[in-house]
Short mmCIF file of C-alpha atoms in Angstrom, two decimals:
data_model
loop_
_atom_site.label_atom_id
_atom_site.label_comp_id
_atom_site.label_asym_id
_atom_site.label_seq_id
_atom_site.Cartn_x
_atom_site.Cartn_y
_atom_site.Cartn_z
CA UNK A 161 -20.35 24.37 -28.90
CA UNK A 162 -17.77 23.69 -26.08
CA UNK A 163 -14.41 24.84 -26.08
CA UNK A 164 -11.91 22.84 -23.96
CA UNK A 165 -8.35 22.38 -23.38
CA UNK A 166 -6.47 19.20 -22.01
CA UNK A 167 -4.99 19.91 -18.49
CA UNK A 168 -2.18 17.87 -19.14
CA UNK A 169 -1.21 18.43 -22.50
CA UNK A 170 -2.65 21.78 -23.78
CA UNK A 171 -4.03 20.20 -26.69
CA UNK A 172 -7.95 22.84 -27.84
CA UNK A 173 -10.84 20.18 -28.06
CA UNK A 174 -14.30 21.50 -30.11
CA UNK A 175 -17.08 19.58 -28.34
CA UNK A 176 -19.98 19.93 -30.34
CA UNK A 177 -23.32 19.20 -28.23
CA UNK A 178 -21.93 17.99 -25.18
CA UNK A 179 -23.49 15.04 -24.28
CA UNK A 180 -23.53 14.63 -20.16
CA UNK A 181 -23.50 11.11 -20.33
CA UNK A 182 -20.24 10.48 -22.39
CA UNK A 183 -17.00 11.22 -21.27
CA UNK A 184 -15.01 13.19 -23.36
CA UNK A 185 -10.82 12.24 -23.59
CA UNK A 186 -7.95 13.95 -25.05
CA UNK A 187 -7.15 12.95 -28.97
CA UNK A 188 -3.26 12.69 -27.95
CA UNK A 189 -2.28 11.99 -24.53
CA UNK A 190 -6.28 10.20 -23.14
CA UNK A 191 -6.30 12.27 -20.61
CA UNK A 192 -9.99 13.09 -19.24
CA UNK A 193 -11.40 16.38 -20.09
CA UNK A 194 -15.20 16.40 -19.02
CA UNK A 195 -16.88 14.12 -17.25
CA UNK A 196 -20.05 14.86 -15.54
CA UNK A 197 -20.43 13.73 -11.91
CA UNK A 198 -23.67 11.72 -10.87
CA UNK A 199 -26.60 13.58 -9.46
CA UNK A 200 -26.12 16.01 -6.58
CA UNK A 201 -29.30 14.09 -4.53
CA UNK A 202 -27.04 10.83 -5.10
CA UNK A 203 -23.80 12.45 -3.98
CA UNK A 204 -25.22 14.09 -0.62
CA UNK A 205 -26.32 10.91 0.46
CA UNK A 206 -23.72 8.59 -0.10
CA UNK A 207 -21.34 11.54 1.77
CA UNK A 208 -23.45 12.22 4.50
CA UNK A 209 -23.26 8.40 4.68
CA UNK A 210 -19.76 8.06 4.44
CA UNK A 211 -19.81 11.08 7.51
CA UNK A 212 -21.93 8.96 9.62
CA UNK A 213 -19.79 5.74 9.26
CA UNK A 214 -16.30 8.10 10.15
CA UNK A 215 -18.51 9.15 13.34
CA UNK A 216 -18.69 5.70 13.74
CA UNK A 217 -15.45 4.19 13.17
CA UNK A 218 -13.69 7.37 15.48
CA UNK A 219 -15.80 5.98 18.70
CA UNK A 220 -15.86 2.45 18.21
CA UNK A 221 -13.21 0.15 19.33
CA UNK A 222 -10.41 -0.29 16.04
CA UNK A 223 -9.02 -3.38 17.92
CA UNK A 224 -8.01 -4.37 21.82
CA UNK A 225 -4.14 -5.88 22.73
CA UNK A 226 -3.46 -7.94 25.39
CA UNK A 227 0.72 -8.36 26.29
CA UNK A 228 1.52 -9.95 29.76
CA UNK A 229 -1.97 -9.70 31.22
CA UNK A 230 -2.63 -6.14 30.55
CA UNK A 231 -4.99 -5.14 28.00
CA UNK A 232 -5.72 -1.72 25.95
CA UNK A 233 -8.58 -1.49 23.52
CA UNK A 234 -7.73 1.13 20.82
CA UNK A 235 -10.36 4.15 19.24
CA UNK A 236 -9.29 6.38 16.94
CA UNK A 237 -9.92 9.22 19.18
CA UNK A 238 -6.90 7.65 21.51
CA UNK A 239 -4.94 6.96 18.50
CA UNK A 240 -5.31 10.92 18.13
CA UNK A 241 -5.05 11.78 22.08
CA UNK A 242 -2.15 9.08 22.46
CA UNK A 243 0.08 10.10 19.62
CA UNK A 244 1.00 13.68 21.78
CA UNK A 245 2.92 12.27 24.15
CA UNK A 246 6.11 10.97 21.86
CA UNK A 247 8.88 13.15 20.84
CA UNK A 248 8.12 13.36 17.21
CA UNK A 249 4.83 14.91 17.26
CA UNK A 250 5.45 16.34 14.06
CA UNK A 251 5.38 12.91 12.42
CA UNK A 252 1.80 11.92 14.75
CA UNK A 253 0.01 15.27 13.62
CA UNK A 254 1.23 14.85 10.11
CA UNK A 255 0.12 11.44 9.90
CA UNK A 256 -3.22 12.39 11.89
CA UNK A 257 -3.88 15.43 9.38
CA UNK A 258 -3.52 13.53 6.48
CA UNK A 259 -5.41 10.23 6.70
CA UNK A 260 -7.64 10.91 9.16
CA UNK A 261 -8.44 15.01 9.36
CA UNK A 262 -8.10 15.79 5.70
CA UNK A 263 -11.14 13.25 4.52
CA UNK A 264 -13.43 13.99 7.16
CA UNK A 265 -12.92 17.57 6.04
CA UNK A 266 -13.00 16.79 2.56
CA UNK A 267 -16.44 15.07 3.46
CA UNK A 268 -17.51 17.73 4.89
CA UNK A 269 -16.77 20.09 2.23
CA UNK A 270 -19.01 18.35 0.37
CA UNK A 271 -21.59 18.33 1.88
CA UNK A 272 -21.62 22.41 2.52
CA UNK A 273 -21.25 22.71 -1.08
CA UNK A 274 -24.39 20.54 -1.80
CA UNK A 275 -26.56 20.88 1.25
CA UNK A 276 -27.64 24.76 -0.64
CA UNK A 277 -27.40 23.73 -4.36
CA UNK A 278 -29.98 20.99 -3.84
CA UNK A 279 -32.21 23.61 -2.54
CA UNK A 280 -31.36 25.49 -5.58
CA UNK A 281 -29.19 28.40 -3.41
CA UNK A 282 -25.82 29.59 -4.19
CA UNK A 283 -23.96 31.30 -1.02
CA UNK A 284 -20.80 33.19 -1.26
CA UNK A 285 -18.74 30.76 0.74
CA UNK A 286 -19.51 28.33 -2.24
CA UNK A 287 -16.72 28.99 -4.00
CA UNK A 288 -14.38 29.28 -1.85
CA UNK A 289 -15.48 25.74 -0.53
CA UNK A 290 -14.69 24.66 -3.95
CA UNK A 291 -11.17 26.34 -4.27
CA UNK A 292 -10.18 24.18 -0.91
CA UNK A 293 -11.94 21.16 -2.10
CA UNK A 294 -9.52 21.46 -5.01
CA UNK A 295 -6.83 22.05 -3.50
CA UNK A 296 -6.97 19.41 -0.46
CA UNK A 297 -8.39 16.49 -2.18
CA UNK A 298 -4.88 15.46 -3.51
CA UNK A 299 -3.67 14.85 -0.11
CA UNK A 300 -6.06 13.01 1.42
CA UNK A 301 -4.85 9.51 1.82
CA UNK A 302 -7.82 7.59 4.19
CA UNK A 303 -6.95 4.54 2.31
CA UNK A 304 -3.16 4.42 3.06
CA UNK A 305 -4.22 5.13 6.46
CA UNK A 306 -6.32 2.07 6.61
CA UNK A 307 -3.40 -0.39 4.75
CA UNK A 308 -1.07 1.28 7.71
CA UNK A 309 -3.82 -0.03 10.68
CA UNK A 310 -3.93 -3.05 8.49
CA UNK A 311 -0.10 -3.54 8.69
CA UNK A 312 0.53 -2.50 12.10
CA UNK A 313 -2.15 -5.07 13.54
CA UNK A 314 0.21 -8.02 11.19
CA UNK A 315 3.44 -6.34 12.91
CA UNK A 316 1.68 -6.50 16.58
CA UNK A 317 1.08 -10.07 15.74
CA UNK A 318 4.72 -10.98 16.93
CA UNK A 319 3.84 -9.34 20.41
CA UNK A 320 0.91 -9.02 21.43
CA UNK A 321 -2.49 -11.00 21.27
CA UNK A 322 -4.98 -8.73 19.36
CA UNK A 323 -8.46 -8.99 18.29
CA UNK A 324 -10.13 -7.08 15.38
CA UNK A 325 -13.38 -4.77 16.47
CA UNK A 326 -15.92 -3.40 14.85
CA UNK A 327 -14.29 0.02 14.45
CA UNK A 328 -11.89 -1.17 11.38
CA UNK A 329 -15.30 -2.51 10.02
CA UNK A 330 -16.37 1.13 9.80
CA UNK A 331 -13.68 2.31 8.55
CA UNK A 332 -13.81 0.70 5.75
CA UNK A 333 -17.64 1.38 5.03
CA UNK A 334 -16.67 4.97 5.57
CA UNK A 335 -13.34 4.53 2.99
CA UNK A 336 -16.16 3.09 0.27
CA UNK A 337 -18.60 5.73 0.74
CA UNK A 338 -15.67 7.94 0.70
CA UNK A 339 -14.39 7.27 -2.23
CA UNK A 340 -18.15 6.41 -4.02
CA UNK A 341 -18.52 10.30 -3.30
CA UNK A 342 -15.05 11.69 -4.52
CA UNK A 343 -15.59 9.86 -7.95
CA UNK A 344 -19.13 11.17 -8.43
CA UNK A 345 -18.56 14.71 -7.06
CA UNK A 346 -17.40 16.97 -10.10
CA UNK A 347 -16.46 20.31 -9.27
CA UNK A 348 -16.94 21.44 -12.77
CA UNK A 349 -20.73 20.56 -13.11
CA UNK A 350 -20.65 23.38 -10.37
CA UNK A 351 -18.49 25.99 -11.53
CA UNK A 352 -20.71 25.54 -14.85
CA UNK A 353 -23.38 27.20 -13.78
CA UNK A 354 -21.38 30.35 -12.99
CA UNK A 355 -19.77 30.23 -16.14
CA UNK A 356 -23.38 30.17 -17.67
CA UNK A 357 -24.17 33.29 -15.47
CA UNK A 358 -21.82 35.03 -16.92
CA UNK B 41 -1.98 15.01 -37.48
CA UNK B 42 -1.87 18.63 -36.03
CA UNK B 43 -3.06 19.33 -32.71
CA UNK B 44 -3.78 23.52 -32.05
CA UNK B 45 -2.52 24.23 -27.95
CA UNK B 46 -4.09 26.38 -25.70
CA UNK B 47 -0.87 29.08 -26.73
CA UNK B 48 -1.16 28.81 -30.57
CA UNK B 49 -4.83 30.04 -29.94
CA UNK B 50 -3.64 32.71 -27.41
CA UNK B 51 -5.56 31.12 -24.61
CA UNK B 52 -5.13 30.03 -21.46
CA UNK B 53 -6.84 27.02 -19.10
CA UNK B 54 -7.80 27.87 -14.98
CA UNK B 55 -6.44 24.59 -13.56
CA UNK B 56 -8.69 25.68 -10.96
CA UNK B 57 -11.92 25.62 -12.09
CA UNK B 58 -10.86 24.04 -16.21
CA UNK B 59 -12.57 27.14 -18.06
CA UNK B 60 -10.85 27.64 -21.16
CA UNK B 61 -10.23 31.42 -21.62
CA UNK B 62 -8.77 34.15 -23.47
CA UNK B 63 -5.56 35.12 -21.90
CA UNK B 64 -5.54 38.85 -20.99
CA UNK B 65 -6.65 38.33 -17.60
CA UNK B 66 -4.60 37.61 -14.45
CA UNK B 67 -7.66 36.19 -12.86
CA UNK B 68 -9.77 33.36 -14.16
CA UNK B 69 -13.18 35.24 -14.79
CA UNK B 70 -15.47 32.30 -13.35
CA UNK B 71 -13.52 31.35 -10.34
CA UNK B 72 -10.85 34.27 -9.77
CA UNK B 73 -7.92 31.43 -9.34
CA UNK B 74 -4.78 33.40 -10.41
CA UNK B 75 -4.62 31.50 -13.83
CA UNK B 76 -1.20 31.08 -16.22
CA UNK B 77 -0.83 29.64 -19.12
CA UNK B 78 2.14 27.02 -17.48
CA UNK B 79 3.15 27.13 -14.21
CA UNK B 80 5.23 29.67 -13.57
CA UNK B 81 8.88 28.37 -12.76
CA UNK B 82 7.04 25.43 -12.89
CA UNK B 83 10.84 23.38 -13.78
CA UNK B 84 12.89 25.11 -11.14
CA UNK B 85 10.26 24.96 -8.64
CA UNK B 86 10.18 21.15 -8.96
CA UNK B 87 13.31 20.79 -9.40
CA UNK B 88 14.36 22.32 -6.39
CA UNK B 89 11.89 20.16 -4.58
CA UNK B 90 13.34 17.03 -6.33
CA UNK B 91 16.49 18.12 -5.03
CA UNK B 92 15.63 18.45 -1.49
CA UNK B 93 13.77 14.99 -1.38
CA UNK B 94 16.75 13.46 -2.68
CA UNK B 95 18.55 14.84 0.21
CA UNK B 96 16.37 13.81 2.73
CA UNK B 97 16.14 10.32 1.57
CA UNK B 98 19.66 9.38 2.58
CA UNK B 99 19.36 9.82 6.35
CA UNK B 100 16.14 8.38 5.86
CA UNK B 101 17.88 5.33 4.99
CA UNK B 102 20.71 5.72 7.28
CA UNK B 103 19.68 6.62 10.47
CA UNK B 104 16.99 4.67 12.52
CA UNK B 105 13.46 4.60 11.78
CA UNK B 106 11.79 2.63 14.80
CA UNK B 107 13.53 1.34 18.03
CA UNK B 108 11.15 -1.22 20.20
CA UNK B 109 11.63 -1.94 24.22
CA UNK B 110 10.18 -5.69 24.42
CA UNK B 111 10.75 -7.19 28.39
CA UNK B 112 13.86 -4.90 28.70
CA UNK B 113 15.58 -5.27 25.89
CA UNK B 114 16.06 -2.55 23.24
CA UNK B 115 15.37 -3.20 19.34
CA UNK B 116 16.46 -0.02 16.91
CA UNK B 117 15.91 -0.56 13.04
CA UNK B 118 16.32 0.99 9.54
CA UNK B 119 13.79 1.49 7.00
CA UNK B 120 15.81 -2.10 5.52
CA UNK B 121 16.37 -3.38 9.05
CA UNK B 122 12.30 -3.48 9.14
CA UNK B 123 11.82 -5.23 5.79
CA UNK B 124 14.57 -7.42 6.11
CA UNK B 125 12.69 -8.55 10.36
CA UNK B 126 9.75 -8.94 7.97
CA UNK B 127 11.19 -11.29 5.77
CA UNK B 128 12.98 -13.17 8.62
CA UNK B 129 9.41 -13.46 10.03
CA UNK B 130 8.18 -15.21 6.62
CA UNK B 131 5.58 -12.24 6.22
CA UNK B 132 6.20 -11.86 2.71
CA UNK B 133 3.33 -10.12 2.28
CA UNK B 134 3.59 -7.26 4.27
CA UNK B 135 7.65 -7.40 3.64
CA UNK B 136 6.87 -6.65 -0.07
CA UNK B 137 4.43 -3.95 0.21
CA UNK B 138 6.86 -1.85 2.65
CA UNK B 139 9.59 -2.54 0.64
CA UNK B 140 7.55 -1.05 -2.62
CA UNK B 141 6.04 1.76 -0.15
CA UNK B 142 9.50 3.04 1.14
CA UNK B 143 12.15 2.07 -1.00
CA UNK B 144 10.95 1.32 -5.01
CA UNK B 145 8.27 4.05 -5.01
CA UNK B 146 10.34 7.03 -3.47
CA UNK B 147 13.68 6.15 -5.49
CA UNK B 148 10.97 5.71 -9.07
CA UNK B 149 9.87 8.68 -8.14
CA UNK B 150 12.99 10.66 -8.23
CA UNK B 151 14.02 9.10 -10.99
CA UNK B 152 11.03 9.25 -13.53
CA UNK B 153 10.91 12.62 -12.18
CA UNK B 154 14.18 13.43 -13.01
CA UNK B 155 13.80 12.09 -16.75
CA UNK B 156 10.47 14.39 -16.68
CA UNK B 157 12.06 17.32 -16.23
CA UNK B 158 15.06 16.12 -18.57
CA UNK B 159 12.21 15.98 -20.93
CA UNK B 160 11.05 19.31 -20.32
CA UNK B 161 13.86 20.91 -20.24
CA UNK B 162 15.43 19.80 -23.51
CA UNK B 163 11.96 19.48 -25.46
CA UNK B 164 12.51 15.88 -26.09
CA UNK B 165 9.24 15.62 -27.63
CA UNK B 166 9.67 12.05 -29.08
CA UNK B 167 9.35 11.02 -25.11
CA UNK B 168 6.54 13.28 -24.64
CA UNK B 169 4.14 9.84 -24.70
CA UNK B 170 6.35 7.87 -22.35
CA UNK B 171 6.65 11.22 -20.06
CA UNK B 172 3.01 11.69 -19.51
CA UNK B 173 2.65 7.87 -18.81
CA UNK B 174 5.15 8.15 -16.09
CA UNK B 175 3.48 11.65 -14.58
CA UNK B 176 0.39 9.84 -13.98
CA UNK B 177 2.01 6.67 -12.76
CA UNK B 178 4.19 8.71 -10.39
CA UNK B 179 1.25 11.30 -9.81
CA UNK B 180 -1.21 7.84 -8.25
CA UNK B 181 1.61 5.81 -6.37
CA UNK B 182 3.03 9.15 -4.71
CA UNK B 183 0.92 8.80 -1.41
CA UNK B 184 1.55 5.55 -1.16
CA UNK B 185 5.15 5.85 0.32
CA UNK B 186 3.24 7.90 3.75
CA UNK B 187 2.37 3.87 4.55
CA UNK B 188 5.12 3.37 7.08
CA UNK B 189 4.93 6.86 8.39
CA UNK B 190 1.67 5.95 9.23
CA UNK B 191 2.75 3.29 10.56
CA UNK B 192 5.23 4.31 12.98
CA UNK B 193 2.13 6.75 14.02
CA UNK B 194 0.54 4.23 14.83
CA UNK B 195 2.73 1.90 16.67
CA UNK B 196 4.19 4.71 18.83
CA UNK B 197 0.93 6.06 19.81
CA UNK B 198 -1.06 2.29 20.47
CA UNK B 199 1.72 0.48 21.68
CA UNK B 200 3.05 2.02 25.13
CA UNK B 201 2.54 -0.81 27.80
CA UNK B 202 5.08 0.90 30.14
CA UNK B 203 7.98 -1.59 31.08
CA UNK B 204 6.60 -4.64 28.88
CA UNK B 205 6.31 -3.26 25.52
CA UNK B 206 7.05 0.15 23.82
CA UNK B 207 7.73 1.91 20.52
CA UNK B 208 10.07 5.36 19.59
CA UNK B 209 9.82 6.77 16.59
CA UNK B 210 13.34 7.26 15.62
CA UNK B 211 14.83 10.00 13.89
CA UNK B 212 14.78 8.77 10.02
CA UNK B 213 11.03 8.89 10.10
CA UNK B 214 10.94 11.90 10.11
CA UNK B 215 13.38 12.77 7.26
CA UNK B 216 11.54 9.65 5.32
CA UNK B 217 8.11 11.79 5.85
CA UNK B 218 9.71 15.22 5.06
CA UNK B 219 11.05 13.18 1.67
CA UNK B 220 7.75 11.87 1.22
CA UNK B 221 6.55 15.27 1.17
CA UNK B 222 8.65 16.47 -0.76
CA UNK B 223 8.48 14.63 -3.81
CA UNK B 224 4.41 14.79 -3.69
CA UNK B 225 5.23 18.64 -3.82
CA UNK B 226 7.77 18.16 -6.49
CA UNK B 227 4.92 16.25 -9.10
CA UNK B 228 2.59 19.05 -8.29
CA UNK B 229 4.66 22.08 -9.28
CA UNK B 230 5.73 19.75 -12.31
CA UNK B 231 3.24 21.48 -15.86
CA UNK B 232 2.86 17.60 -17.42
CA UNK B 233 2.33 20.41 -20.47
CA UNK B 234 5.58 21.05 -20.89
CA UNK B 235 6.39 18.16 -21.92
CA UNK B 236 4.63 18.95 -25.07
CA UNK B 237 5.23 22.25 -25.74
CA UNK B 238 7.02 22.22 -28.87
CA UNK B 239 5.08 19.73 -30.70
CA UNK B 240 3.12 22.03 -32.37
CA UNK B 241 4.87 24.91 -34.76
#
């Protein structure tokens, strides 16, 4: 028998025989209390997948603008070394840390944590990965990122001529691996096991 | 029916790691996450942050957000000034989802906020249903305001074609992204299980 209280409401839940594949809710406010993740082989691919398409989408061309006869073709990376040069740096780096920085090192937090559990080997820095993992994947906001290239190509439309590349293609294959591997990661299913230990 | 609470049973959860533990620890035995029953301060703390956003998001308003040099001439706008160009433009599209992004979603948030910690404050326990609707509500949309921070970020750092065509970030974006901010942090420090608390007795 499984003893578990609701994280939003504080309400005791007796789980007898915890079934993986169901997911268990709270009797009076629905919020989730466990639900497994999907297989660890499963999540390490579709991350490391989701890492290869942010490789990718940072090197490929996002989109080239053409205004009086000059042209610029845009990567991420000079999104990133561009942004520097304004006065309000504070607003590029914040907006660089958080849509682009934060889910490649989400991502990558990942895939530490999984890389050593699928060879059956806990290391120490495991749960500290975990504690971060917690703690950053609330702020990760790829996909608001991706609305704002989305938006600023419609604005550009009034002055400039642009065309789309493949870079904003890979973006968005990286955004659904991204999220593919958020959902099925579970930090719990992890933190289990110690609890078991112990 | 009566629901038993993590405190009736003298327990307490690690938000950390969700093990459900016995409460005479000050670290959670499986993780070692400082664990507390609530939140400490968890209402002042938010408050305070609810406060400060509130603050921020007049000049955010006010002052200008974006100024563009197009063949010589200089263009400054408001958050407004930008939604209304959009509208002028027939983008409708785009006009509505910066107008949800930077004006409906932060002022909701301060306000369902607000009636959140009215809730918990006062143990209005009949909203307790309501309340827990809006935290999540408020809890998912919350990023969504960072859209035209990003895309400022953007614009400023693609579009700088010397004398023909460049962007400055003005000076509200930067108290519309230290708003932003601030009301994410507000919803965090915000225990949705306060809101219950005195349900059971």
């Amino acid at each position: 028998m499984l003893n578990k209280a609701c994280a939003e409401c504080g309400v005791i839940v007796e789980i007898k025989n915890l079934n993986t594949k169901y997911t268990y809710k709270c009797p009076r406010c629905n919020y989730t209390i466990v639900s497994s993740g999907e297989r660890f082989s499963y999540i390490l691919s579709m991350s490391a997948t989701a890492l290869l398409f942010f490789i990718s989408a940072c090197f490929l061309p996002l989109m080239t603008f053409e205004i009086g006869g000059s042209s610029i073709s845009v990567t991420v990376i000079d999104a990133i070394t561009k942004m520097g040069y304004e006065g309000y740096w504070i607003i590029s780096i914040l907006s660089l840390y958080v849509g682009v920085v934060l889910p490649l090192v989400v991502i990558s937090l990942i895939i530490l944590i999984l890389v050593p559990r699928s060879f059956n080997y806990s290391t120490d820095s495991e749960r500290a990965y975990l504690k971060v993992y917690t703690m950053l994947r609330p702020w990760a906001m790829a996909e608001v990122y991706m609305l704002a290239i989305v938006v600023s190509a419609i604005k550009l439309k009034a002055v400039a001529i642009f065309t789309l590349h493949s870079g904003v293609l890979f973006f968005i294959l990286f955004l659904v691996a991204f999220y593919a591997s958020i959902i099925w990661f579970n930090p719990e299913d992890i933190w289990q096991k110690y609890e078991i230990q112990k | 029916m009566k629901y038993r609470s993590d405190i009736d049973e003298k327990m307490t959860l690690c938000l950390s790691c969700h093990t459900l533990q016995f409460e005479q620890n000050s670290n959670c035995y499986v993780c070692d996450n400082e664990i507390h029953q609530r939140k400490p301060n968890s209402l002042k703390i938010s408050f305070i942050f609810l406060i400060s956003a509130f603050l921020f998001l007049i000049p955010a308003n006010i002052l200008i957000m974006m100024s563009s040099v197009e063949a010589g001439t200089l263009t400054s706008k408001t958050i407004f000034g930008g939604i209304l160009f959009f509208f002028k433009a027939e983008d409708y599209f785009v006009g509505t989802l910066i107008f949800l992004a930077s004006i409906v979603i932060p002022f909701f948030k301060i306000i369902s906020l607000s009636f959140l910690l009215y809730v918990a404050k006062y143990k209005k326990q009949r909203y307790s249903h309501v309340g827990i609707k809006l935290y999540r509500i408020i809890d998912f949309i919350g990023k969504w305001s960072m859209l035209d921070i990003f895309v400022v970020a953007i614009m400023v750092g693609i579009v700088q074609f010397n004398n023909l065509a460049l962007m400055i970030a003005g000076p509200a974006s930067f108290a519309f992204a230290t708003a932003v901010v601030l009301t994410i942090l507000a919803v965090e420090h915000f225990d949705p299980r306060l809101l219950w608390s005195n349900d059971e007795q």
